[in-house]
Short mmCIF file of N, CA and C in Angstrom, two decimals:
data_model
loop_
_atom_site.label_atom_id
_atom_site.label_comp_id
_atom_site.label_asym_id
_atom_site.label_seq_id
_atom_site.Cartn_x
_atom_site.Cartn_y
_atom_site.Cartn_z
N UNK E 28 -13.56 2.33 -51.62
CA UNK E 28 -12.83 3.58 -51.21
C UNK E 28 -13.94 3.89 -49.76
N UNK E 29 -14.60 3.34 -49.68
CA UNK E 29 -15.98 4.00 -48.36
C UNK E 29 -14.74 3.58 -47.58
N UNK E 30 -14.99 4.25 -45.83
CA UNK E 30 -14.39 3.94 -45.02
C UNK E 30 -15.54 3.37 -43.64
N UNK E 31 -14.90 2.17 -43.30
CA UNK E 31 -15.76 1.74 -42.82
C UNK E 31 -16.27 2.55 -41.05
N UNK E 32 -17.73 2.37 -40.89
CA UNK E 32 -17.82 3.12 -39.78
C UNK E 32 -17.29 2.02 -38.76
N UNK E 33 -17.18 0.77 -38.57
CA UNK E 33 -17.03 -0.33 -37.82
C UNK E 33 -15.65 -0.34 -37.11
N UNK E 34 -14.65 0.52 -38.30
CA UNK E 34 -13.20 0.53 -37.46
C UNK E 34 -13.14 1.54 -36.48
N UNK E 35 -13.58 2.77 -36.41
CA UNK E 35 -13.34 3.61 -35.33
C UNK E 35 -13.75 2.48 -33.86
N UNK E 36 -15.24 1.93 -33.99
CA UNK E 36 -15.37 1.09 -33.23
C UNK E 36 -14.71 0.22 -32.26
N UNK E 37 -14.48 -0.32 -33.64
CA UNK E 37 -13.11 -1.61 -33.45
C UNK E 37 -12.06 -1.16 -32.49
N UNK E 38 -11.73 -0.40 -33.00
CA UNK E 38 -10.48 0.66 -32.23
C UNK E 38 -10.78 1.01 -30.82
N UNK E 39 -11.96 1.53 -30.48
CA UNK E 39 -12.45 1.94 -29.12
C UNK E 39 -12.79 0.78 -28.45
N UNK E 40 -13.35 -0.48 -28.78
CA UNK E 40 -13.10 -1.48 -28.09
C UNK E 40 -11.82 -2.02 -27.58
N UNK E 41 -11.04 -2.19 -28.85
CA UNK E 41 -9.59 -2.22 -28.09
C UNK E 41 -9.10 -2.03 -27.14
N UNK E 42 -9.14 -0.54 -27.38
CA UNK E 42 -8.58 0.55 -26.09
C UNK E 42 -9.40 -0.10 -24.85
N UNK E 43 -10.66 -0.20 -24.82
CA UNK E 43 -11.41 -0.23 -23.31
C UNK E 43 -10.97 -1.91 -22.88
N UNK E 44 -11.06 -2.48 -23.73
CA UNK E 44 -10.22 -3.96 -23.59
C UNK E 44 -9.01 -3.97 -23.03
N UNK E 45 -7.67 -3.11 -23.16
CA UNK E 45 -6.32 -2.97 -23.06
C UNK E 45 -6.46 -2.08 -21.47
N UNK E 46 -7.49 -1.30 -21.68
CA UNK E 46 -7.60 -0.52 -20.10
C UNK E 46 -8.09 -1.68 -19.16
N UNK E 47 -8.84 -2.25 -19.76
CA UNK E 47 -9.57 -3.24 -18.39
C UNK E 47 -8.42 -3.89 -17.81
N UNK E 48 -7.94 -4.57 -19.01
CA UNK E 48 -6.52 -5.72 -18.42
C UNK E 48 -5.43 -5.15 -17.74
N UNK E 49 -5.15 -3.56 -18.06
CA UNK E 49 -3.89 -2.78 -17.30
C UNK E 49 -4.91 -2.68 -15.97
N UNK E 50 -5.98 -2.85 -15.53
CA UNK E 50 -6.26 -2.66 -14.19
C UNK E 50 -6.69 -3.91 -13.52
N UNK E 51 -6.81 -5.07 -14.09
CA UNK E 51 -6.95 -6.48 -13.93
C UNK E 51 -6.11 -7.52 -13.20
N UNK E 52 -4.73 -7.10 -13.63
CA UNK E 52 -3.61 -7.98 -13.03
C UNK E 52 -3.53 -7.30 -11.87
N UNK E 53 -2.77 -8.39 -10.65
CA UNK E 53 -1.99 -7.62 -9.68
C UNK E 53 -0.93 -8.82 -9.14
N UNK E 54 -0.36 -8.19 -8.58
CA UNK E 54 0.51 -8.80 -7.51
C UNK E 54 0.51 -8.93 -6.33
N UNK E 55 0.46 -9.74 -4.89
CA UNK E 55 0.64 -9.94 -3.96
C UNK E 55 1.97 -9.46 -3.08
N UNK E 56 2.33 -8.60 -2.37
CA UNK E 56 3.43 -8.25 -2.14
C UNK E 56 3.45 -7.95 -0.34
N UNK E 57 4.21 -8.86 0.44
CA UNK E 57 4.34 -8.78 1.60
C UNK E 57 5.11 -7.54 2.08
N UNK E 58 4.67 -6.37 3.01
CA UNK E 58 5.39 -5.39 3.18
C UNK E 58 6.57 -5.67 3.96
N UNK E 59 7.93 -5.20 3.42
CA UNK E 59 8.99 -5.76 4.04
C UNK E 59 9.47 -7.05 3.71
N UNK E 60 8.93 -7.71 2.79
CA UNK E 60 9.48 -9.06 2.39
C UNK E 60 9.58 -9.67 3.72
N UNK E 61 10.57 -10.36 4.00
CA UNK E 61 10.75 -11.24 5.32
C UNK E 61 11.00 -10.73 6.64
N UNK E 62 11.03 -9.55 6.59
CA UNK E 62 11.42 -8.36 7.59
C UNK E 62 10.07 -8.28 8.07
N UNK E 63 8.62 -8.66 7.43
CA UNK E 63 7.43 -8.21 7.68
C UNK E 63 7.19 -6.78 8.13
N UNK E 64 6.21 -6.54 8.82
CA UNK E 64 6.11 -5.30 9.58
C UNK E 64 6.35 -5.52 10.88
N UNK E 65 7.45 -4.38 11.40
CA UNK E 65 8.03 -4.43 12.54
C UNK E 65 8.93 -2.92 12.63
N UNK E 66 8.90 -3.17 13.97
CA UNK E 66 10.00 -1.96 14.48
C UNK E 66 11.55 -1.66 14.15
N UNK E 67 11.80 -0.76 13.85
CA UNK E 67 13.20 -0.74 13.47
C UNK E 67 13.22 -0.79 12.14
N UNK E 68 12.76 -1.04 11.14
CA UNK E 68 13.10 -1.43 9.76
C UNK E 68 12.79 -0.19 8.82
N UNK E 69 13.38 0.08 7.43
CA UNK E 69 12.98 1.18 6.65
C UNK E 69 12.22 0.83 5.60
N UNK E 70 11.10 1.16 5.75
CA UNK E 70 9.97 0.43 4.73
C UNK E 70 9.75 2.09 3.93
N UNK E 71 10.32 3.29 4.08
CA UNK E 71 10.61 3.96 2.86
C UNK E 71 11.44 3.59 2.04
N UNK E 72 12.83 2.88 2.48
CA UNK E 72 13.49 2.74 1.52
C UNK E 72 13.39 0.99 0.84
N UNK E 73 12.73 0.29 1.73
CA UNK E 73 12.46 -1.00 1.12
C UNK E 73 11.04 -0.46 -0.06
N UNK E 74 10.12 0.33 0.13
CA UNK E 74 9.16 0.76 -0.66
C UNK E 74 10.05 1.26 -2.34
N UNK E 75 10.83 2.34 -1.94
CA UNK E 75 11.62 2.52 -3.55
C UNK E 75 12.24 1.49 -4.13
N UNK E 76 12.95 0.60 -3.11
CA UNK E 76 13.43 -0.51 -3.78
C UNK E 76 12.85 -1.79 -4.43
N UNK E 77 11.40 -1.71 -4.09
CA UNK E 77 10.39 -2.77 -4.31
C UNK E 77 9.53 -1.93 -4.85
N UNK E 78 9.55 -0.80 -5.51
CA UNK E 78 8.13 -0.27 -6.52
C UNK E 78 8.60 -0.61 -7.72
N UNK E 79 7.78 0.00 -8.35
CA UNK E 79 6.62 0.39 -8.23
C UNK E 79 5.34 -0.62 -8.08
N UNK E 80 4.51 0.02 -7.28
CA UNK E 80 3.28 -0.88 -7.32
C UNK E 80 2.05 -0.26 -8.07
N UNK E 81 1.25 -1.31 -8.13
CA UNK E 81 0.49 -0.75 -9.42
C UNK E 81 -1.13 -1.14 -8.84
N UNK E 82 -2.00 -0.90 -9.54
CA UNK E 82 -3.49 -0.49 -9.17
C UNK E 82 -3.82 -2.06 -8.91
N UNK E 83 -4.66 -2.37 -8.13
CA UNK E 83 -4.72 -3.77 -8.03
C UNK E 83 -4.23 -4.79 -7.21
N UNK E 84 -3.04 -4.40 -6.63
CA UNK E 84 -1.85 -5.16 -6.21
C UNK E 84 -2.29 -5.17 -4.77
N UNK E 85 -2.07 -6.22 -4.11
CA UNK E 85 -2.50 -6.21 -2.60
C UNK E 85 -1.15 -6.28 -1.81
N UNK E 86 -1.47 -5.01 -0.66
CA UNK E 86 -0.07 -5.59 0.03
C UNK E 86 -0.61 -6.08 1.41
N UNK E 87 0.25 -7.13 1.69
CA UNK E 87 0.25 -7.90 3.08
C UNK E 87 0.88 -7.20 4.04
N UNK E 88 0.22 -6.88 5.10
CA UNK E 88 1.20 -6.45 6.48
C UNK E 88 0.78 -7.40 7.54
N UNK E 89 2.28 -8.19 7.64
CA UNK E 89 2.43 -9.16 8.74
C UNK E 89 3.22 -8.49 9.81
N UNK E 90 2.79 -9.21 10.78
CA UNK E 90 3.39 -9.04 12.22
C UNK E 90 2.56 -9.66 13.45
N UNK E 91 3.33 -9.83 14.31
CA UNK E 91 2.88 -10.95 15.59
C UNK E 91 1.82 -10.14 16.38
N UNK E 92 0.81 -11.03 16.72
CA UNK E 92 0.30 -10.27 17.80
C UNK E 92 0.98 -9.89 18.71
N UNK E 93 0.27 -8.57 19.76
CA UNK E 93 1.20 -8.73 20.68
C UNK E 93 1.12 -9.43 22.09
N UNK E 94 2.14 -9.59 22.73
CA UNK E 94 2.52 -10.11 23.83
C UNK E 94 3.94 -9.44 24.65
N UNK E 95 4.40 -10.27 25.29
CA UNK E 95 5.59 -9.72 26.51
C UNK E 95 6.78 -9.74 25.53
N UNK E 96 6.74 -10.61 24.55
CA UNK E 96 7.96 -10.36 23.84
C UNK E 96 7.86 -9.62 22.61
N UNK E 97 6.37 -9.57 21.92
CA UNK E 97 5.99 -8.70 20.64
C UNK E 97 5.27 -7.45 21.02
N UNK E 98 6.00 -6.19 20.66
CA UNK E 98 5.41 -4.95 20.81
C UNK E 98 3.92 -4.88 19.84
N UNK E 99 3.09 -4.05 20.20
CA UNK E 99 2.08 -3.74 19.17
C UNK E 99 2.03 -3.27 18.34
N UNK E 100 1.69 -3.73 17.21
CA UNK E 100 1.80 -3.11 15.73
C UNK E 100 0.31 -2.63 15.39
N UNK E 101 0.11 -1.61 14.31
CA UNK E 101 -0.91 -1.35 13.44
C UNK E 101 -0.89 -1.18 12.42
N UNK E 102 -1.89 -0.73 11.42
CA UNK E 102 -1.57 -0.32 10.18
C UNK E 102 -2.66 1.01 9.90
N UNK E 103 -2.29 2.26 10.06
CA UNK E 103 -3.33 3.54 9.71
C UNK E 103 -2.99 3.84 7.90
N UNK E 104 -4.31 4.47 7.45
CA UNK E 104 -3.77 5.29 6.25
C UNK E 104 -4.05 6.45 6.71
N UNK E 105 -2.93 7.17 6.42
CA UNK E 105 -2.70 8.56 6.66
C UNK E 105 -3.71 9.34 5.48
N UNK E 106 -4.12 10.84 5.85
CA UNK E 106 -4.66 11.30 4.77
C UNK E 106 -3.83 12.11 3.84
N UNK E 107 -2.74 12.53 4.29
CA UNK E 107 -2.10 13.41 3.26
C UNK E 107 -0.61 13.30 3.91
N UNK E 108 0.24 13.73 2.63
CA UNK E 108 1.74 14.27 3.22
C UNK E 108 2.25 14.75 4.12
N UNK E 109 1.44 15.85 4.58
CA UNK E 109 1.69 16.68 6.03
C UNK E 109 1.87 15.41 6.74
N UNK E 110 0.63 14.72 7.47
CA UNK E 110 0.40 13.71 8.03
C UNK E 110 1.55 12.43 8.13
N UNK E 111 1.76 12.08 6.89
CA UNK E 111 2.68 11.45 6.74
C UNK E 111 3.89 11.89 7.54
N UNK E 112 4.28 13.28 6.99
CA UNK E 112 5.75 13.57 7.42
C UNK E 112 6.00 13.76 8.84
N UNK E 113 4.74 14.41 9.29
CA UNK E 113 5.19 14.47 10.97
C UNK E 113 4.51 13.32 11.63
N UNK E 114 3.89 12.52 11.21
CA UNK E 114 3.26 11.44 12.04
C UNK E 114 2.32 11.27 12.81
N UNK E 115 1.37 12.04 12.02
CA UNK E 115 0.08 12.96 12.60
C UNK E 115 -1.20 12.03 12.71
N UNK E 116 -1.58 11.10 13.54
CA UNK E 116 -2.71 10.51 13.45
C UNK E 116 -4.18 11.13 13.29
N UNK E 117 -3.96 12.14 13.81
CA UNK E 117 -5.54 12.85 14.26
C UNK E 117 -6.70 12.35 13.09
N UNK E 118 -6.15 12.69 12.03
CA UNK E 118 -7.40 12.47 11.01
C UNK E 118 -7.34 10.95 10.30
N UNK E 119 -5.98 10.02 10.78
CA UNK E 119 -6.12 8.70 9.94
C UNK E 119 -6.94 7.45 10.20
N UNK E 120 -7.10 6.61 9.26
CA UNK E 120 -7.98 5.53 9.37
C UNK E 120 -7.26 4.38 9.78
N UNK E 121 -7.65 3.61 10.84
CA UNK E 121 -7.40 2.28 11.21
C UNK E 121 -7.73 1.35 10.38
N UNK E 122 -6.32 0.83 9.49
CA UNK E 122 -6.92 -0.23 8.63
C UNK E 122 -6.58 -1.70 9.49
N UNK E 123 -5.94 -1.85 10.18
CA UNK E 123 -5.49 -2.94 10.83
C UNK E 123 -5.49 -2.61 12.77
N UNK E 124 -5.50 -3.39 13.22
CA UNK E 124 -5.68 -3.05 14.78
C UNK E 124 -4.33 -4.07 15.11
N UNK E 125 -4.01 -4.44 16.23
CA UNK E 125 -2.73 -5.31 16.70
C UNK E 125 -2.83 -6.37 16.46
N UNK E 126 -4.12 -7.12 16.67
CA UNK E 126 -4.64 -8.58 16.64
C UNK E 126 -4.40 -8.91 15.19
N UNK E 127 -4.66 -7.86 13.97
CA UNK E 127 -4.65 -8.20 12.97
C UNK E 127 -3.88 -8.77 11.55
N UNK E 128 -2.61 -8.96 12.38
CA UNK E 128 -1.56 -8.89 11.22
C UNK E 128 -1.14 -10.33 11.30
N UNK E 129 -1.24 -10.98 12.44
CA UNK E 129 -0.97 -12.41 12.22
C UNK E 129 -1.33 -13.51 11.29
N UNK E 130 -0.98 -14.59 11.87
CA UNK E 130 -1.48 -15.81 10.39
C UNK E 130 -0.84 -15.00 9.33
N UNK E 131 -1.91 -14.86 8.29
CA UNK E 131 -1.70 -14.71 6.51
C UNK E 131 -1.70 -13.07 6.67
N UNK E 132 -1.59 -12.35 7.94
CA UNK E 132 -1.60 -11.12 7.83
C UNK E 132 -3.02 -10.44 7.15
N UNK E 133 -2.72 -8.97 7.23
CA UNK E 133 -3.72 -7.95 6.63
C UNK E 133 -3.68 -7.84 5.34
N UNK E 134 -4.65 -7.63 4.66
CA UNK E 134 -4.32 -7.15 3.22
C UNK E 134 -4.96 -5.97 3.15
N UNK E 135 -4.41 -5.03 1.91
CA UNK E 135 -4.59 -3.89 1.67
C UNK E 135 -4.40 -3.92 0.24
N UNK E 136 -5.95 -3.73 -0.86
CA UNK E 136 -5.85 -3.76 -2.13
C UNK E 136 -5.62 -2.12 -2.49
N UNK E 137 -5.02 -1.98 -3.33
CA UNK E 137 -4.33 -0.82 -4.04
C UNK E 137 -5.55 -0.21 -5.27
N UNK E 138 -6.34 0.16 -4.85
CA UNK E 138 -7.51 0.49 -6.04
C UNK E 138 -7.75 1.49 -6.41
N UNK E 139 -6.92 2.87 -6.03
CA UNK E 139 -7.04 4.01 -7.05
C UNK E 139 -5.50 4.74 -7.33
N UNK E 140 -5.40 5.58 -7.97
CA UNK E 140 -4.46 5.72 -8.53
C UNK E 140 -4.23 7.37 -7.68
N UNK E 141 -3.47 7.30 -6.72
CA UNK E 141 -3.36 8.24 -5.78
C UNK E 141 -2.36 7.35 -4.63
N UNK E 142 -2.13 8.79 -3.76
CA UNK E 142 -0.64 8.44 -3.43
C UNK E 142 -1.70 7.80 -1.76
N UNK E 143 -1.07 6.65 -1.27
CA UNK E 143 -1.52 6.02 -0.10
C UNK E 143 -0.39 5.91 0.92
N UNK E 144 -0.57 6.44 2.30
CA UNK E 144 0.33 6.74 3.33
C UNK E 144 -0.45 5.98 4.27
N UNK E 145 1.05 5.03 4.36
CA UNK E 145 0.96 4.01 5.49
C UNK E 145 1.59 4.47 6.72
N UNK E 146 1.39 3.73 8.31
CA UNK E 146 2.11 4.02 9.37
C UNK E 146 1.57 3.16 10.16
N UNK E 147 2.52 2.76 10.97
CA UNK E 147 1.77 2.18 12.72
C UNK E 147 1.54 3.23 13.68
N UNK E 148 0.72 2.99 14.01
CA UNK E 148 0.03 4.58 15.27
C UNK E 148 0.49 3.92 16.50
N UNK E 149 1.20 2.91 16.89
CA UNK E 149 1.11 2.33 18.23
C UNK E 149 2.04 3.11 18.88
N UNK E 150 2.51 2.86 19.92
CA UNK E 150 3.45 3.65 20.92
C UNK E 150 3.26 5.20 20.74
N UNK E 151 2.36 5.79 20.79
CA UNK E 151 2.03 7.10 20.76
C UNK E 151 2.84 7.60 19.53
N UNK E 152 2.46 7.09 18.26
CA UNK E 152 2.95 7.31 16.97
C UNK E 152 4.57 7.29 16.91
N UNK E 153 5.20 7.05 18.05
CA UNK E 153 6.72 6.68 17.93
C UNK E 153 7.50 5.55 17.33
N UNK E 154 6.22 4.63 16.76
CA UNK E 154 6.90 3.58 15.43
C UNK E 154 7.28 4.16 14.41
N UNK E 155 5.90 5.25 14.11
CA UNK E 155 6.19 5.69 13.23
C UNK E 155 7.37 7.23 12.81
N UNK E 156 7.49 7.60 14.12
CA UNK E 156 8.51 8.62 13.87
C UNK E 156 9.93 7.99 14.31
N UNK E 157 10.24 7.21 15.27
CA UNK E 157 11.33 6.66 15.53
C UNK E 157 11.74 5.34 14.73
N UNK E 158 10.58 4.67 14.51
CA UNK E 158 11.04 3.04 14.39
C UNK E 158 11.09 3.28 12.69
N UNK E 159 10.74 4.44 12.06
CA UNK E 159 10.51 4.02 10.55
C UNK E 159 9.32 3.20 9.93
N UNK E 160 8.24 3.11 10.53
CA UNK E 160 7.30 2.31 10.37
C UNK E 160 6.42 2.79 9.46
N UNK E 161 7.21 3.38 8.37
CA UNK E 161 5.89 3.98 7.85
C UNK E 161 6.62 4.18 6.17
N UNK E 162 5.43 4.11 5.21
CA UNK E 162 5.82 4.43 3.71
C UNK E 162 4.77 4.47 3.04
N UNK E 163 5.10 5.15 1.72
CA UNK E 163 3.76 5.39 0.92
C UNK E 163 3.76 4.93 -0.33
N UNK E 164 2.75 4.86 -1.09
CA UNK E 164 3.01 3.89 -2.59
C UNK E 164 1.57 4.86 -3.41
N UNK E 165 2.37 5.00 -4.65
CA UNK E 165 1.33 5.79 -5.44
C UNK E 165 1.07 4.57 -6.85
N UNK E 166 -0.19 3.70 -6.86
CA UNK E 166 0.21 2.67 -7.48
C UNK E 166 -0.19 3.52 -9.03
N UNK E 167 0.49 2.55 -9.87
CA UNK E 167 0.61 3.33 -11.37
C UNK E 167 -0.54 2.22 -12.20
N UNK E 168 -1.19 2.66 -13.57
CA UNK E 168 -2.05 1.60 -14.12
C UNK E 168 -0.87 0.57 -14.71
N UNK E 169 -0.96 -0.85 -14.75
CA UNK E 169 -0.34 -1.66 -15.10
C UNK E 169 -0.65 -2.08 -16.81
N UNK E 170 0.18 -1.72 -17.47
CA UNK E 170 0.01 -1.70 -19.09
C UNK E 170 0.74 -3.14 -19.65
N UNK E 171 0.83 -4.17 -18.76
CA UNK E 171 1.21 -5.33 -19.38
C UNK E 171 2.66 -5.92 -18.87
N UNK E 172 2.78 -6.77 -18.21
CA UNK E 172 4.36 -7.36 -18.03
C UNK E 172 5.26 -7.67 -19.07
#
């Protein structure tokens, strides 16, 4: 009739293992799919169609280096929803400059359960405002596929 003290410990161990598995799996997602990261594509719509995103997923930003035929693109992490909505880069963090999107692209890993606001800050912010080169992701814990 005795209850084992090992049972609660076993349950805790199983929960911790499940939590670590929930945060260990990941997908690699090319932002924009075959459209890559370019001016004029609706990335907010794309993210809504291709989400949800999960903690530890890797977002790949691919874009051509600037040339006579290719405009400059970048990747910024904006600090909050207001900055995202108004394309205010004054406190944004540059993640990838115009040279870093070539080849295999720039990879950003979603490590925190919080909103991540991404945008291109080139052309004095017009790529964000007019070109729709912005989207947000709120990664969720992955509880198995």
